[in-house]
Amino acid sequence: MCLAIPMQIESIDGFTARCQAKGVWRDVSLFMMQDAPPAVGDFVMVHVGYAIQKIAEADARTTWELLDQILEESGA
């Protein structure tokens, strides 16, 4: 199963973005988004270290809530 996590871009340096999601920070490659480059403040779906698509803030927050519910119900 593949899973992408929504993250918010805090800074960009070339093809690398510093992103955060719920207090977790990652350096993320923007290489796969060259046709529609994101900007600081945008929300992106991140899969194996690559931003793969821009999403709306509301969609990111909904996804975080659903992931929290899954973790809570699984006892993690």
PDB file of N, CA and C in Angstrom:
ATOM      1  N   MET A   1       0.846  -1.176   0.000  1.00  0.00           N
ATOM      2  CA  MET A   1       0.000   0.000   0.000  1.00  0.00           C
ATOM      3  C   MET A   1       0.889   1.235   0.000  1.00  0.00           C
ATOM      4  N   CYS A   2       0.543   2.203  -0.798  1.00  0.00           N
ATOM      5  CA  CYS A   2       1.265   3.472  -0.852  1.00  0.00           C
ATOM      6  C   CYS A   2       0.476   4.516  -0.077  1.00  0.00           C
ATOM      7  N   LEU A   3       1.199   5.385   0.597  1.00  0.00           N
ATOM      8  CA  LEU A   3       0.551   6.414   1.394  1.00  0.00           C
ATOM      9  C   LEU A   3       1.308   7.724   1.222  1.00  0.00           C
ATOM     10  N   ALA A   4       0.597   8.780   0.916  1.00  0.00           N
ATOM     11  CA  ALA A   4       1.184  10.116   0.847  1.00  0.00           C
ATOM     12  C   ALA A   4       0.643  10.923   2.019  1.00  0.00           C
ATOM     13  N   ILE A   5       1.489  11.782   2.565  1.00  0.00           N
ATOM     14  CA  ILE A   5       1.143  12.576   3.733  1.00  0.00           C
ATOM     15  C   ILE A   5       1.093  14.050   3.341  1.00  0.00           C
ATOM     16  N   PRO A   6       0.042  14.771   3.747  1.00  0.00           N
ATOM     17  CA  PRO A   6       0.008  16.199   3.458  1.00  0.00           C
ATOM     18  C   PRO A   6       0.992  16.950   4.349  1.00  0.00           C
ATOM     19  N   MET A   7       1.737  17.866   3.740  1.00  0.00           N
ATOM     20  CA  MET A   7       2.686  18.692   4.475  1.00  0.00           C
ATOM     21  C   MET A   7       2.596  20.116   3.949  1.00  0.00           C
ATOM     22  N   GLN A   8       2.968  21.075   4.809  1.00  0.00           N
ATOM     23  CA  GLN A   8       2.977  22.479   4.400  1.00  0.00           C
ATOM     24  C   GLN A   8       4.414  22.922   4.162  1.00  0.00           C
ATOM     25  N   ILE A   9       4.620  23.626   3.065  1.00  0.00           N
ATOM     26  CA  ILE A   9       5.953  24.116   2.715  1.00  0.00           C
ATOM     27  C   ILE A   9       6.269  25.365   3.537  1.00  0.00           C
ATOM     28  N   GLU A  10       7.395  25.310   4.249  1.00  0.00           N
ATOM     29  CA  GLU A  10       7.835  26.439   5.068  1.00  0.00           C
ATOM     30  C   GLU A  10       8.929  27.252   4.385  1.00  0.00           C
ATOM     31  N   SER A  11       9.764  26.585   3.568  1.00  0.00           N
ATOM     32  CA  SER A  11      10.808  27.298   2.824  1.00  0.00           C
ATOM     33  C   SER A  11      11.189  26.471   1.607  1.00  0.00           C
ATOM     34  N   ILE A  12      11.763  27.148   0.620  1.00  0.00           N
ATOM     35  CA  ILE A  12      12.179  26.482  -0.615  1.00  0.00           C
ATOM     36  C   ILE A  12      13.584  26.942  -0.961  1.00  0.00           C
ATOM     37  N   ASP A  13      14.433  25.968  -1.325  1.00  0.00           N
ATOM     38  CA  ASP A  13      15.788  26.252  -1.790  1.00  0.00           C
ATOM     39  C   ASP A  13      16.021  25.396  -3.032  1.00  0.00           C
ATOM     40  N   GLY A  14      15.854  25.992  -4.202  1.00  0.00           N
ATOM     41  CA  GLY A  14      15.996  25.233  -5.444  1.00  0.00           C
ATOM     42  C   GLY A  14      14.876  24.217  -5.581  1.00  0.00           C
ATOM     43  N   PHE A  15      15.256  22.937  -5.681  1.00  0.00           N
ATOM     44  CA  PHE A  15      14.263  21.861  -5.802  1.00  0.00           C
ATOM     45  C   PHE A  15      14.000  21.162  -4.472  1.00  0.00           C
ATOM     46  N   THR A  16      14.399  21.788  -3.364  1.00  0.00           N
ATOM     47  CA  THR A  16      14.175  21.200  -2.045  1.00  0.00           C
ATOM     48  C   THR A  16      13.317  22.136  -1.207  1.00  0.00           C
ATOM     49  N   ALA A  17      12.279  21.572  -0.605  1.00  0.00           N
ATOM     50  CA  ALA A  17      11.403  22.343   0.274  1.00  0.00           C
ATOM     51  C   ALA A  17      11.526  21.802   1.691  1.00  0.00           C
ATOM     52  N   ARG A  18      11.526  22.695   2.653  1.00  0.00           N
ATOM     53  CA  ARG A  18      11.458  22.305   4.061  1.00  0.00           C
ATOM     54  C   ARG A  18       9.979  22.324   4.403  1.00  0.00           C
ATOM     55  N   CYS A  19       9.450  21.147   4.777  1.00  0.00           N
ATOM     56  CA  CYS A  19       8.014  20.994   5.004  1.00  0.00           C
ATOM     57  C   CYS A  19       7.753  20.500   6.416  1.00  0.00           C
ATOM     58  N   GLN A  20       6.537  20.780   6.897  1.00  0.00           N
ATOM     59  CA  GLN A  20       6.155  20.280   8.210  1.00  0.00           C
ATOM     60  C   GLN A  20       4.717  19.787   8.182  1.00  0.00           C
ATOM     61  N   ALA A  21       4.481  18.809   9.054  1.00  0.00           N
ATOM     62  CA  ALA A  21       3.135  18.277   9.265  1.00  0.00           C
ATOM     63  C   ALA A  21       3.026  17.880  10.726  1.00  0.00           C
ATOM     64  N   LYS A  22       2.193  18.594  11.466  1.00  0.00           N
ATOM     65  CA  LYS A  22       1.923  18.266  12.857  1.00  0.00           C
ATOM     66  C   LYS A  22       3.207  18.164  13.681  1.00  0.00           C
ATOM     67  N   GLY A  23       4.133  19.092  13.459  1.00  0.00           N
ATOM     68  CA  GLY A  23       5.365  19.139  14.234  1.00  0.00           C
ATOM     69  C   GLY A  23       6.506  18.296  13.706  1.00  0.00           C
ATOM     70  N   VAL A  24       6.273  17.550  12.641  1.00  0.00           N
ATOM     71  CA  VAL A  24       7.323  16.730  12.021  1.00  0.00           C
ATOM     72  C   VAL A  24       7.855  17.483  10.804  1.00  0.00           C
ATOM     73  N   TRP A  25       9.178  17.630  10.733  1.00  0.00           N
ATOM     74  CA  TRP A  25       9.823  18.375   9.646  1.00  0.00           C
ATOM     75  C   TRP A  25      10.557  17.431   8.719  1.00  0.00           C
ATOM     76  N   ARG A  26      10.486  17.717   7.428  1.00  0.00           N
ATOM     77  CA  ARG A  26      11.194  16.912   6.427  1.00  0.00           C
ATOM     78  C   ARG A  26      11.689  17.827   5.311  1.00  0.00           C
ATOM     79  N   ASP A  27      12.822  17.445   4.723  1.00  0.00           N
ATOM     80  CA  ASP A  27      13.273  18.060   3.481  1.00  0.00           C
ATOM     81  C   ASP A  27      12.671  17.235   2.352  1.00  0.00           C
ATOM     82  N   VAL A  28      11.978  17.893   1.446  1.00  0.00           N
ATOM     83  CA  VAL A  28      11.189  17.225   0.416  1.00  0.00           C
ATOM     84  C   VAL A  28      11.640  17.704  -0.961  1.00  0.00           C
ATOM     85  N   SER A  29      11.781  16.773  -1.882  1.00  0.00           N
ATOM     86  CA  SER A  29      12.152  17.120  -3.252  1.00  0.00           C
ATOM     87  C   SER A  29      10.939  17.654  -4.011  1.00  0.00           C
ATOM     88  N   LEU A  30      11.163  18.738  -4.739  1.00  0.00           N
ATOM     89  CA  LEU A  30      10.122  19.315  -5.596  1.00  0.00           C
ATOM     90  C   LEU A  30      10.321  18.919  -7.053  1.00  0.00           C
ATOM     91  N   PHE A  31      11.252  18.027  -7.309  1.00  0.00           N
ATOM     92  CA  PHE A  31      11.621  17.651  -8.671  1.00  0.00           C
ATOM     93  C   PHE A  31      10.424  17.184  -9.500  1.00  0.00           C
ATOM     94  N   MET A  32       9.480  16.474  -8.882  1.00  0.00           N
ATOM     95  CA  MET A  32       8.337  15.938  -9.628  1.00  0.00           C
ATOM     96  C   MET A  32       7.250  16.988  -9.883  1.00  0.00           C
ATOM     97  N   MET A  33       7.436  18.207  -9.384  1.00  0.00           N
ATOM     98  CA  MET A  33       6.418  19.250  -9.548  1.00  0.00           C
ATOM     99  C   MET A  33       6.924  20.401 -10.410  1.00  0.00           C
ATOM    100  N   GLN A  34       7.820  20.131 -11.329  1.00  0.00           N
ATOM    101  CA  GLN A  34       8.406  21.187 -12.145  1.00  0.00           C
ATOM    102  C   GLN A  34       7.378  21.893 -13.029  1.00  0.00           C
ATOM    103  N   ASP A  35       6.319  21.202 -13.427  1.00  0.00           N
ATOM    104  CA  ASP A  35       5.299  21.809 -14.290  1.00  0.00           C
ATOM    105  C   ASP A  35       4.390  22.772 -13.532  1.00  0.00           C
ATOM    106  N   ALA A  36       4.254  22.566 -12.226  1.00  0.00           N
ATOM    107  CA  ALA A  36       3.404  23.427 -11.395  1.00  0.00           C
ATOM    108  C   ALA A  36       4.105  23.648 -10.060  1.00  0.00           C
ATOM    109  N   PRO A  37       5.179  24.444 -10.050  1.00  0.00           N
ATOM    110  CA  PRO A  37       5.961  24.594  -8.829  1.00  0.00           C
ATOM    111  C   PRO A  37       5.149  25.203  -7.684  1.00  0.00           C
ATOM    112  N   PRO A  38       5.237  24.616  -6.504  1.00  0.00           N
ATOM    113  CA  PRO A  38       4.533  25.156  -5.347  1.00  0.00           C
ATOM    114  C   PRO A  38       5.291  26.349  -4.760  1.00  0.00           C
ATOM    115  N   ALA A  39       4.622  27.053  -3.862  1.00  0.00           N
ATOM    116  CA  ALA A  39       5.208  28.214  -3.195  1.00  0.00           C
ATOM    117  C   ALA A  39       5.201  27.992  -1.684  1.00  0.00           C
ATOM    118  N   VAL A  40       5.975  28.804  -0.981  1.00  0.00           N
ATOM    119  CA  VAL A  40       5.972  28.758   0.481  1.00  0.00           C
ATOM    120  C   VAL A  40       4.538  28.977   0.959  1.00  0.00           C
ATOM    121  N   GLY A  41       4.109  28.140   1.899  1.00  0.00           N
ATOM    122  CA  GLY A  41       2.747  28.209   2.424  1.00  0.00           C
ATOM    123  C   GLY A  41       1.797  27.220   1.787  1.00  0.00           C
ATOM    124  N   ASP A  42       2.147  26.700   0.617  1.00  0.00           N
ATOM    125  CA  ASP A  42       1.298  25.706  -0.049  1.00  0.00           C
ATOM    126  C   ASP A  42       1.322  24.384   0.706  1.00  0.00           C
ATOM    127  N   PHE A  43       0.264  23.624   0.529  1.00  0.00           N
ATOM    128  CA  PHE A  43       0.182  22.267   1.061  1.00  0.00           C
ATOM    129  C   PHE A  43       0.403  21.300  -0.090  1.00  0.00           C
ATOM    130  N   VAL A  44       1.222  20.277   0.163  1.00  0.00           N
ATOM    131  CA  VAL A  44       1.530  19.284  -0.862  1.00  0.00           C
ATOM    132  C   VAL A  44       1.406  17.887  -0.267  1.00  0.00           C
ATOM    133  N   MET A  45       1.112  16.928  -1.132  1.00  0.00           N
ATOM    134  CA  MET A  45       1.135  15.526  -0.726  1.00  0.00           C
ATOM    135  C   MET A  45       2.561  15.024  -0.927  1.00  0.00           C
ATOM    136  N   VAL A  46       3.115  14.370   0.100  1.00  0.00           N
ATOM    137  CA  VAL A  46       4.501  13.902   0.064  1.00  0.00           C
ATOM    138  C   VAL A  46       4.516  12.382   0.133  1.00  0.00           C
ATOM    139  N   HIS A  47       5.223  11.785  -0.818  1.00  0.00           N
ATOM    140  CA  HIS A  47       5.368  10.326  -0.878  1.00  0.00           C
ATOM    141  C   HIS A  47       6.842  10.002  -1.084  1.00  0.00           C
ATOM    142  N   VAL A  48       7.398   9.198  -0.206  1.00  0.00           N
ATOM    143  CA  VAL A  48       8.809   8.786  -0.213  1.00  0.00           C
ATOM    144  C   VAL A  48       9.764   9.949  -0.496  1.00  0.00           C
ATOM    145  N   GLY A  49       9.509  11.086   0.156  1.00  0.00           N
ATOM    146  CA  GLY A  49      10.416  12.213   0.053  1.00  0.00           C
ATOM    147  C   GLY A  49      10.185  13.153  -1.111  1.00  0.00           C
ATOM    148  N   TYR A  50       9.151  12.902  -1.899  1.00  0.00           N
ATOM    149  CA  TYR A  50       8.848  13.742  -3.061  1.00  0.00           C
ATOM    150  C   TYR A  50       7.471  14.382  -2.908  1.00  0.00           C
ATOM    151  N   ALA A  51       7.378  15.681  -3.169  1.00  0.00           N
ATOM    152  CA  ALA A  51       6.076  16.334  -3.281  1.00  0.00           C
ATOM    153  C   ALA A  51       5.487  15.910  -4.621  1.00  0.00           C
ATOM    154  N   ILE A  52       4.263  15.384  -4.592  1.00  0.00           N
ATOM    155  CA  ILE A  52       3.693  14.852  -5.827  1.00  0.00           C
ATOM    156  C   ILE A  52       2.482  15.638  -6.325  1.00  0.00           C
ATOM    157  N   GLN A  53       1.875  16.469  -5.445  1.00  0.00           N
ATOM    158  CA  GLN A  53       0.730  17.261  -5.895  1.00  0.00           C
ATOM    159  C   GLN A  53       0.381  18.303  -4.849  1.00  0.00           C
ATOM    160  N   LYS A  54      -0.098  19.464  -5.318  1.00  0.00           N
ATOM    161  CA  LYS A  54      -0.608  20.492  -4.412  1.00  0.00           C
ATOM    162  C   LYS A  54      -2.023  20.109  -3.994  1.00  0.00           C
ATOM    163  N   ILE A  55      -2.372  20.456  -2.746  1.00  0.00           N
ATOM    164  CA  ILE A  55      -3.734  20.232  -2.269  1.00  0.00           C
ATOM    165  C   ILE A  55      -4.192  21.460  -1.494  1.00  0.00           C
ATOM    166  N   ALA A  56      -5.485  21.557  -1.292  1.00  0.00           N
ATOM    167  CA  ALA A  56      -6.057  22.656  -0.518  1.00  0.00           C
ATOM    168  C   ALA A  56      -5.780  22.446   0.970  1.00  0.00           C
ATOM    169  N   GLU A  57      -5.674  23.545   1.703  1.00  0.00           N
ATOM    170  CA  GLU A  57      -5.439  23.456   3.144  1.00  0.00           C
ATOM    171  C   GLU A  57      -6.523  22.629   3.827  1.00  0.00           C
ATOM    172  N   ALA A  58      -7.778  22.818   3.437  1.00  0.00           N
ATOM    173  CA  ALA A  58      -8.882  22.062   4.050  1.00  0.00           C
ATOM    174  C   ALA A  58      -8.701  20.563   3.838  1.00  0.00           C
ATOM    175  N   ASP A  59      -8.245  20.164   2.655  1.00  0.00           N
ATOM    176  CA  ASP A  59      -8.011  18.743   2.382  1.00  0.00           C
ATOM    177  C   ASP A  59      -6.864  18.205   3.235  1.00  0.00           C
ATOM    178  N   ALA A  60      -5.822  19.006   3.425  1.00  0.00           N
ATOM    179  CA  ALA A  60      -4.700  18.582   4.268  1.00  0.00           C
ATOM    180  C   ALA A  60      -5.177  18.368   5.702  1.00  0.00           C
ATOM    181  N   ARG A  61      -5.934  19.310   6.229  1.00  0.00           N
ATOM    182  CA  ARG A  61      -6.405  19.200   7.615  1.00  0.00           C
ATOM    183  C   ARG A  61      -7.358  18.012   7.787  1.00  0.00           C
ATOM    184  N   THR A  62      -8.223  17.783   6.816  1.00  0.00           N
ATOM    185  CA  THR A  62      -9.125  16.626   6.874  1.00  0.00           C
ATOM    186  C   THR A  62      -8.329  15.325   6.874  1.00  0.00           C
ATOM    187  N   THR A  63      -7.311  15.253   6.036  1.00  0.00           N
ATOM    188  CA  THR A  63      -6.471  14.054   5.978  1.00  0.00           C
ATOM    189  C   THR A  63      -5.764  13.826   7.297  1.00  0.00           C
ATOM    190  N   TRP A  64      -5.208  14.896   7.904  1.00  0.00           N
ATOM    191  CA  TRP A  64      -4.546  14.748   9.203  1.00  0.00           C
ATOM    192  C   TRP A  64      -5.517  14.227  10.257  1.00  0.00           C
ATOM    193  N   GLU A  65      -6.750  14.745  10.256  1.00  0.00           N
ATOM    194  CA  GLU A  65      -7.759  14.283  11.212  1.00  0.00           C
ATOM    195  C   GLU A  65      -8.069  12.801  11.008  1.00  0.00           C
ATOM    196  N   LEU A  66      -8.220  12.381   9.765  1.00  0.00           N
ATOM    197  CA  LEU A  66      -8.507  10.970   9.481  1.00  0.00           C
ATOM    198  C   LEU A  66      -7.345  10.070   9.895  1.00  0.00           C
ATOM    199  N   LEU A  67      -6.120  10.505   9.625  1.00  0.00           N
ATOM    200  CA  LEU A  67      -4.955   9.714  10.033  1.00  0.00           C
ATOM    201  C   LEU A  67      -4.877   9.615  11.554  1.00  0.00           C
ATOM    202  N   ASP A  68      -5.194  10.705  12.265  1.00  0.00           N
ATOM    203  CA  ASP A  68      -5.221  10.671  13.730  1.00  0.00           C
ATOM    204  C   ASP A  68      -6.257   9.666  14.232  1.00  0.00           C
ATOM    205  N   GLN A  69      -7.435   9.642  13.599  1.00  0.00           N
ATOM    206  CA  GLN A  69      -8.479   8.690  13.992  1.00  0.00           C
ATOM    207  C   GLN A  69      -8.019   7.253  13.785  1.00  0.00           C
ATOM    208  N   ILE A  70      -7.377   6.990  12.662  1.00  0.00           N
ATOM    209  CA  ILE A  70      -6.883   5.638  12.376  1.00  0.00           C
ATOM    210  C   ILE A  70      -5.877   5.215  13.432  1.00  0.00           C
ATOM    211  N   LEU A  71      -4.947   6.096  13.763  1.00  0.00           N
ATOM    212  CA  LEU A  71      -3.937   5.766  14.770  1.00  0.00           C
ATOM    213  C   LEU A  71      -4.571   5.542  16.137  1.00  0.00           C
ATOM    214  N   GLU A  72      -5.548   6.373  16.482  1.00  0.00           N
ATOM    215  CA  GLU A  72      -6.226   6.238  17.766  1.00  0.00           C
ATOM    216  C   GLU A  72      -6.976   4.908  17.856  1.00  0.00           C
ATOM    217  N   GLU A  73      -7.691   4.564  16.802  1.00  0.00           N
ATOM    218  CA  GLU A  73      -8.473   3.329  16.805  1.00  0.00           C
ATOM    219  C   GLU A  73      -7.598   2.082  16.766  1.00  0.00           C
ATOM    220  N   SER A  74      -6.398   2.216  16.194  1.00  0.00           N
ATOM    221  CA  SER A  74      -5.510   1.051  16.127  1.00  0.00           C
ATOM    222  C   SER A  74      -4.677   0.907  17.394  1.00  0.00           C
ATOM    223  N   GLY A  75      -4.791   1.892  18.294  1.00  0.00           N
ATOM    224  CA  GLY A  75      -4.043   1.825  19.541  1.00  0.00           C
ATOM    225  C   GLY A  75      -2.590   2.241  19.410  1.00  0.00           C
ATOM    226  N   ALA A  76      -2.251   2.873  18.323  1.00  0.00           N
ATOM    227  CA  ALA A  76      -0.849   3.287  18.115  1.00  0.00           C
ATOM    228  C   ALA A  76      -0.525   4.548  18.878  1.00  0.00           C
TER     229      ALA A  76
END
